[in-house]
Structure formats: structure tokens, C-alpha cells
Amino acid sequence: MPTYPGISSEALRHPLDREAEETLRSLPGFDLVARKFVEFVYERPQFVYNMGNSIEVGPRQYSTVYQIFRECVRDLDITPEPSLFVSQTPLANAYSLGKENPSITLNAGLLDLMEAAEIRSVIAHELGHIKCGHTILIQMALWAISTATYIGDLTFGFGNFIGTGLIYAFYEW
């Protein structure tokens, strides 16, 4: 796999992604509020959860996955190196989280189903989210959808008109 020293996140981004992010970030105070909200509501609690309930991947735990991860981090020129965890969840899924101390969690179900090249693709995809700063925006969008759904439940479905619009906007993004 080729290495791209000094690669910018702009090289990975679709123009519509860039436009959507610029719109959000143009809101006064959005960056600070979103960054701190995600740090304290998602990033720190999830890191503590992973430390207690998941396996931190390293040279002696999931060494093959760790080697793939290190190669992807090098190839995409990501510093500092995010933490990598394996959750014992049987579902095939992965996610990245955090800005200050980013991490990636791979579910064991994903590792059971995929070959090394596929795992590399998943890890590179999640590292791309970290490199492009998507982790904050994704967590804010998920929180907004969750809140809108909750409001919809409290208002006997009336609030779902708002929630549905948010969900479609998120999928479009």
C-alpha cells in the first residue's frame, strides 16, 4: 500500500462534504460547543468504557490487527496515533470517536467475518473520519437524531416531523 507523507484531509474529502462542514462551522461558537460537548458526553465516557470492557489492541493483543492499524496510520500520516480497541460485540461494525484523544473500536464480529484486506479497508475508513474531523460532526448528528426521536416519542409522534427531517439531512450528508 502506498504511503502519503503530509497528506491533507482535503485530499480525501468530497466537495459536498466540505461544503456541509463549512456551513456548520460558520455558525458562531459551533466548533467550541461541539468539541466540548463531544469530549465530555461521548469521548471520555466511551474511552473509560473501552478501557474496562474492551481489549486495547497492541503488539501482544490482536498483533495482526495492530500491524494493519500501524500501517494505515503511517500511510495516512495520522499523528498522534489513535487508540484501537476490540469490543466483544458479535455485530460486524466499527466506529471512530473523539478529537482530543481519538480512538477506533472494532467489534469482534467484524474481525470474525473479514479477511485482512477488508479489515485494512475498515480501519482506513475510520482513520479517514478522524483525519477529516468527522468524529465530532457524526456524534453531534447522532445526538440530534436521538434527541429528536425522544421528543417525537414524548409528543405522540408530532416531534417526529422534525426528527425525520434531521435523519434525512444526516443521510444526505
PDB file of C-alpha atoms in Angstrom:
ATOM      1  CA  MET A   1       0.000   0.000   0.000  1.00  0.00           C
ATOM      2  CA  PRO A   2       1.403   3.430  -0.891  1.00  0.00           C
ATOM      3  CA  THR A   3       2.386   5.900   1.807  1.00  0.00           C
ATOM      4  CA  TYR A   4       1.290   9.536   1.602  1.00  0.00           C
ATOM      5  CA  PRO A   5       3.510  11.617   3.896  1.00  0.00           C
ATOM      6  CA  GLY A   6       1.989  15.002   4.626  1.00  0.00           C
ATOM      7  CA  ILE A   7      -1.350  14.147   3.004  1.00  0.00           C
ATOM      8  CA  SER A   8      -4.027  16.682   3.826  1.00  0.00           C
ATOM      9  CA  SER A   9      -7.552  15.719   4.825  1.00  0.00           C
ATOM     10  CA  GLU A  10      -8.677  17.848   1.873  1.00  0.00           C
ATOM     11  CA  ALA A  11      -7.272  15.204  -0.484  1.00  0.00           C
ATOM     12  CA  LEU A  12      -9.775  12.695   0.939  1.00  0.00           C
ATOM     13  CA  ARG A  13     -12.883  14.844   1.043  1.00  0.00           C
ATOM     14  CA  HIS A  14     -15.790  15.095  -1.350  1.00  0.00           C
ATOM     15  CA  PRO A  15     -16.747  18.686  -2.267  1.00  0.00           C
ATOM     16  CA  LEU A  16     -20.252  18.243  -0.786  1.00  0.00           C
ATOM     17  CA  ASP A  17     -18.719  17.025   2.478  1.00  0.00           C
ATOM     18  CA  ARG A  18     -16.522  20.105   2.581  1.00  0.00           C
ATOM     19  CA  GLU A  19     -19.488  22.377   1.837  1.00  0.00           C
ATOM     20  CA  ALA A  20     -21.686  20.813   4.536  1.00  0.00           C
ATOM     21  CA  GLU A  21     -18.945  21.103   7.136  1.00  0.00           C
ATOM     22  CA  GLU A  22     -18.185  24.711   6.218  1.00  0.00           C
ATOM     23  CA  THR A  23     -21.878  25.550   6.678  1.00  0.00           C
ATOM     24  CA  LEU A  24     -21.922  24.033  10.159  1.00  0.00           C
ATOM     25  CA  ARG A  25     -18.636  25.569  11.202  1.00  0.00           C
ATOM     26  CA  SER A  26     -19.773  29.014  10.043  1.00  0.00           C
ATOM     27  CA  LEU A  27     -22.272  29.072  12.924  1.00  0.00           C
ATOM     28  CA  PRO A  28     -20.819  31.253  15.698  1.00  0.00           C
ATOM     29  CA  GLY A  29     -19.441  29.122  18.524  1.00  0.00           C
ATOM     30  CA  PHE A  30     -20.295  25.809  16.856  1.00  0.00           C
ATOM     31  CA  ASP A  31     -16.718  24.495  16.908  1.00  0.00           C
ATOM     32  CA  LEU A  32     -16.136  25.128  20.594  1.00  0.00           C
ATOM     33  CA  VAL A  33     -19.556  23.924  21.749  1.00  0.00           C
ATOM     34  CA  ALA A  34     -19.494  20.807  19.556  1.00  0.00           C
ATOM     35  CA  ARG A  35     -15.920  19.912  20.503  1.00  0.00           C
ATOM     36  CA  LYS A  36     -16.532  20.238  24.245  1.00  0.00           C
ATOM     37  CA  PHE A  37     -19.932  18.541  24.081  1.00  0.00           C
ATOM     38  CA  VAL A  38     -18.495  15.519  22.290  1.00  0.00           C
ATOM     39  CA  GLU A  39     -15.428  15.425  24.553  1.00  0.00           C
ATOM     40  CA  PHE A  40     -17.418  15.272  27.783  1.00  0.00           C
ATOM     41  CA  VAL A  41     -20.593  13.455  26.661  1.00  0.00           C
ATOM     42  CA  TYR A  42     -19.111  10.867  24.279  1.00  0.00           C
ATOM     43  CA  GLU A  43     -15.322  10.780  24.065  1.00  0.00           C
ATOM     44  CA  ARG A  44     -14.268  10.491  27.711  1.00  0.00           C
ATOM     45  CA  PRO A  45     -17.070   8.147  28.855  1.00  0.00           C
ATOM     46  CA  GLN A  46     -16.543   5.866  25.845  1.00  0.00           C
ATOM     47  CA  PHE A  47     -12.780   5.761  26.432  1.00  0.00           C
ATOM     48  CA  VAL A  48     -13.342   4.768  30.074  1.00  0.00           C
ATOM     49  CA  TYR A  49     -15.893   2.173  28.937  1.00  0.00           C
ATOM     50  CA  ASN A  50     -13.454   0.741  26.376  1.00  0.00           C
ATOM     51  CA  MET A  51     -10.639   0.562  28.927  1.00  0.00           C
ATOM     52  CA  GLY A  52     -12.855  -1.520  31.213  1.00  0.00           C
ATOM     53  CA  ASN A  53     -14.838  -3.597  28.738  1.00  0.00           C
ATOM     54  CA  SER A  54     -12.811  -3.918  25.535  1.00  0.00           C
ATOM     55  CA  ILE A  55      -9.349  -5.088  24.577  1.00  0.00           C
ATOM     56  CA  GLU A  56      -6.809  -2.400  23.753  1.00  0.00           C
ATOM     57  CA  VAL A  57      -5.046  -3.582  20.619  1.00  0.00           C
ATOM     58  CA  GLY A  58      -1.261  -3.610  20.711  1.00  0.00           C
ATOM     59  CA  PRO A  59       1.782  -5.694  19.778  1.00  0.00           C
ATOM     60  CA  ARG A  60       0.667  -8.539  22.092  1.00  0.00           C
ATOM     61  CA  GLN A  61      -3.124  -8.305  21.721  1.00  0.00           C
ATOM     62  CA  TYR A  62      -4.513  -8.828  18.218  1.00  0.00           C
ATOM     63  CA  SER A  63      -0.999  -8.338  16.847  1.00  0.00           C
ATOM     64  CA  THR A  64      -2.043  -8.866  13.210  1.00  0.00           C
ATOM     65  CA  VAL A  65      -4.780  -6.233  13.503  1.00  0.00           C
ATOM     66  CA  TYR A  66      -2.315  -3.934  15.272  1.00  0.00           C
ATOM     67  CA  GLN A  67       0.184  -4.288  12.419  1.00  0.00           C
ATOM     68  CA  ILE A  68      -2.525  -3.432   9.858  1.00  0.00           C
ATOM     69  CA  PHE A  69      -3.560  -0.460  12.003  1.00  0.00           C
ATOM     70  CA  ARG A  70       0.020   0.846  12.308  1.00  0.00           C
ATOM     71  CA  GLU A  71       0.486   0.602   8.541  1.00  0.00           C
ATOM     72  CA  CYS A  72      -2.738   2.540   7.901  1.00  0.00           C
ATOM     73  CA  VAL A  73      -1.771   5.226  10.435  1.00  0.00           C
ATOM     74  CA  ARG A  74       1.604   5.570   8.707  1.00  0.00           C
ATOM     75  CA  ASP A  75       0.139   5.542   5.188  1.00  0.00           C
ATOM     76  CA  LEU A  76      -2.409   8.257   6.012  1.00  0.00           C
ATOM     77  CA  ASP A  77       0.142  10.268   8.036  1.00  0.00           C
ATOM     78  CA  ILE A  78      -2.034  10.476  11.151  1.00  0.00           C
ATOM     79  CA  THR A  79      -0.471  11.866  14.319  1.00  0.00           C
ATOM     80  CA  PRO A  80      -0.829  11.232  17.138  1.00  0.00           C
ATOM     81  CA  GLU A  81      -1.746   7.594  16.753  1.00  0.00           C
ATOM     82  CA  PRO A  82      -5.330   6.959  17.904  1.00  0.00           C
ATOM     83  CA  SER A  83      -6.140   4.220  20.393  1.00  0.00           C
ATOM     84  CA  LEU A  84      -7.524   0.999  18.933  1.00  0.00           C
ATOM     85  CA  PHE A  85      -9.919  -1.300  20.782  1.00  0.00           C
ATOM     86  CA  VAL A  86     -11.732  -4.544  20.062  1.00  0.00           C
ATOM     87  CA  SER A  87     -15.163  -4.809  21.616  1.00  0.00           C
ATOM     88  CA  GLN A  88     -16.542  -8.283  22.249  1.00  0.00           C
ATOM     89  CA  THR A  89     -19.761  -7.305  20.459  1.00  0.00           C
ATOM     90  CA  PRO A  90     -20.740 -10.002  17.931  1.00  0.00           C
ATOM     91  CA  LEU A  91     -22.011  -7.493  15.345  1.00  0.00           C
ATOM     92  CA  ALA A  92     -19.904  -6.577  12.317  1.00  0.00           C
ATOM     93  CA  ASN A  93     -19.303  -2.885  12.939  1.00  0.00           C
ATOM     94  CA  ALA A  94     -16.614  -0.325  13.724  1.00  0.00           C
ATOM     95  CA  TYR A  95     -16.605   3.306  14.750  1.00  0.00           C
ATOM     96  CA  SER A  96     -14.231   6.151  15.423  1.00  0.00           C
ATOM     97  CA  LEU A  97     -14.689   8.670  18.167  1.00  0.00           C
ATOM     98  CA  GLY A  98     -13.006  11.716  19.604  1.00  0.00           C
ATOM     99  CA  LYS A  99     -10.967  14.701  18.606  1.00  0.00           C
ATOM    100  CA  GLU A 100      -8.670  15.350  21.562  1.00  0.00           C
ATOM    101  CA  ASN A 101      -7.907  11.646  22.132  1.00  0.00           C
ATOM    102  CA  PRO A 102      -9.311   9.813  19.119  1.00  0.00           C
ATOM    103  CA  SER A 103      -9.978   6.108  19.192  1.00  0.00           C
ATOM    104  CA  ILE A 104     -11.313   3.393  16.942  1.00  0.00           C
ATOM    105  CA  THR A 105     -13.366   0.457  18.145  1.00  0.00           C
ATOM    106  CA  LEU A 106     -13.698  -2.690  16.055  1.00  0.00           C
ATOM    107  CA  ASN A 107     -16.353  -5.192  17.031  1.00  0.00           C
ATOM    108  CA  ALA A 108     -15.197  -8.806  17.330  1.00  0.00           C
ATOM    109  CA  GLY A 109     -17.990  -9.800  14.935  1.00  0.00           C
ATOM    110  CA  LEU A 110     -16.314  -7.755  12.220  1.00  0.00           C
ATOM    111  CA  LEU A 111     -12.946  -9.441  12.795  1.00  0.00           C
ATOM    112  CA  ASP A 112     -14.583 -12.874  12.666  1.00  0.00           C
ATOM    113  CA  LEU A 113     -16.088 -12.199   9.236  1.00  0.00           C
ATOM    114  CA  MET A 114     -13.398 -10.271   7.384  1.00  0.00           C
ATOM    115  CA  GLU A 115     -10.094 -11.021   5.742  1.00  0.00           C
ATOM    116  CA  ALA A 116      -7.011  -8.869   6.359  1.00  0.00           C
ATOM    117  CA  ALA A 117      -7.572  -6.663   3.277  1.00  0.00           C
ATOM    118  CA  GLU A 118     -11.155  -5.980   4.350  1.00  0.00           C
ATOM    119  CA  ILE A 119     -10.068  -5.155   7.895  1.00  0.00           C
ATOM    120  CA  ARG A 120      -7.497  -2.761   6.417  1.00  0.00           C
ATOM    121  CA  SER A 121     -10.288  -1.030   4.476  1.00  0.00           C
ATOM    122  CA  VAL A 122     -12.435  -0.652   7.598  1.00  0.00           C
ATOM    123  CA  ILE A 123      -9.531   0.713   9.642  1.00  0.00           C
ATOM    124  CA  ALA A 124      -8.547   3.142   6.851  1.00  0.00           C
ATOM    125  CA  HIS A 125     -12.184   4.276   6.613  1.00  0.00           C
ATOM    126  CA  GLU A 126     -12.340   5.006  10.348  1.00  0.00           C
ATOM    127  CA  LEU A 127      -8.958   6.757  10.256  1.00  0.00           C
ATOM    128  CA  GLY A 128     -10.334   8.878   7.409  1.00  0.00           C
ATOM    129  CA  HIS A 129     -13.134  10.049   9.714  1.00  0.00           C
ATOM    130  CA  ILE A 130     -10.534  11.038  12.306  1.00  0.00           C
ATOM    131  CA  LYS A 131      -8.286  12.770   9.749  1.00  0.00           C
ATOM    132  CA  CYS A 132     -11.204  14.761   8.285  1.00  0.00           C
ATOM    133  CA  GLY A 133     -12.664  15.764  11.649  1.00  0.00           C
ATOM    134  CA  HIS A 134     -15.895  13.860  11.062  1.00  0.00           C
ATOM    135  CA  THR A 135     -15.959  12.333  14.533  1.00  0.00           C
ATOM    136  CA  ILE A 136     -17.343  15.480  16.153  1.00  0.00           C
ATOM    137  CA  LEU A 137     -19.894  16.088  13.414  1.00  0.00           C
ATOM    138  CA  ILE A 138     -21.098  12.476  13.400  1.00  0.00           C
ATOM    139  CA  GLN A 139     -21.538  12.431  17.174  1.00  0.00           C
ATOM    140  CA  MET A 140     -23.419  15.742  17.100  1.00  0.00           C
ATOM    141  CA  ALA A 141     -25.682  14.438  14.321  1.00  0.00           C
ATOM    142  CA  LEU A 142     -26.373  11.199  16.196  1.00  0.00           C
ATOM    143  CA  TRP A 143     -27.169  13.178  19.349  1.00  0.00           C
ATOM    144  CA  ALA A 144     -29.547  15.471  17.415  1.00  0.00           C
ATOM    145  CA  ILE A 145     -31.330  12.489  15.853  1.00  0.00           C
ATOM    146  CA  SER A 146     -31.588  10.724  19.196  1.00  0.00           C
ATOM    147  CA  THR A 147     -32.947  13.848  20.877  1.00  0.00           C
ATOM    148  CA  ALA A 148     -35.457  14.463  18.075  1.00  0.00           C
ATOM    149  CA  THR A 149     -36.635  10.851  18.281  1.00  0.00           C
ATOM    150  CA  TYR A 150     -37.044  11.161  22.046  1.00  0.00           C
ATOM    151  CA  ILE A 151     -39.051  14.362  21.607  1.00  0.00           C
ATOM    152  CA  GLY A 152     -41.135  12.566  18.988  1.00  0.00           C
ATOM    153  CA  ASP A 153     -41.903   9.829  21.488  1.00  0.00           C
ATOM    154  CA  LEU A 154     -42.895  12.383  24.138  1.00  0.00           C
ATOM    155  CA  THR A 155     -45.200  14.271  21.759  1.00  0.00           C
ATOM    156  CA  PHE A 156     -47.061  11.205  20.464  1.00  0.00           C
ATOM    157  CA  GLY A 157     -45.204  11.343  17.174  1.00  0.00           C
ATOM    158  CA  PHE A 158     -45.638  15.050  16.429  1.00  0.00           C
ATOM    159  CA  GLY A 159     -41.952  15.718  17.076  1.00  0.00           C
ATOM    160  CA  ASN A 160     -41.063  13.071  14.501  1.00  0.00           C
ATOM    161  CA  PHE A 161     -41.718  15.636  11.769  1.00  0.00           C
ATOM    162  CA  ILE A 162     -38.576  17.417  12.939  1.00  0.00           C
ATOM    163  CA  GLY A 163     -36.681  14.193  13.618  1.00  0.00           C
ATOM    164  CA  THR A 164     -37.394  12.758  10.190  1.00  0.00           C
ATOM    165  CA  GLY A 165     -36.011  15.887   8.538  1.00  0.00           C
ATOM    166  CA  LEU A 166     -32.835  15.644  10.612  1.00  0.00           C
ATOM    167  CA  ILE A 167     -32.430  11.988   9.762  1.00  0.00           C
ATOM    168  CA  TYR A 168     -32.803  12.635   6.022  1.00  0.00           C
ATOM    169  CA  ALA A 169     -30.382  15.571   6.205  1.00  0.00           C
ATOM    170  CA  PHE A 170     -27.863  13.367   8.004  1.00  0.00           C
ATOM    171  CA  TYR A 171     -28.181  10.596   5.408  1.00  0.00           C
ATOM    172  CA  GLU A 172     -27.795  13.122   2.606  1.00  0.00           C
ATOM    173  CA  TRP A 173     -24.603  14.392   4.222  1.00  0.00           C
TER     174      TRP A 173
END
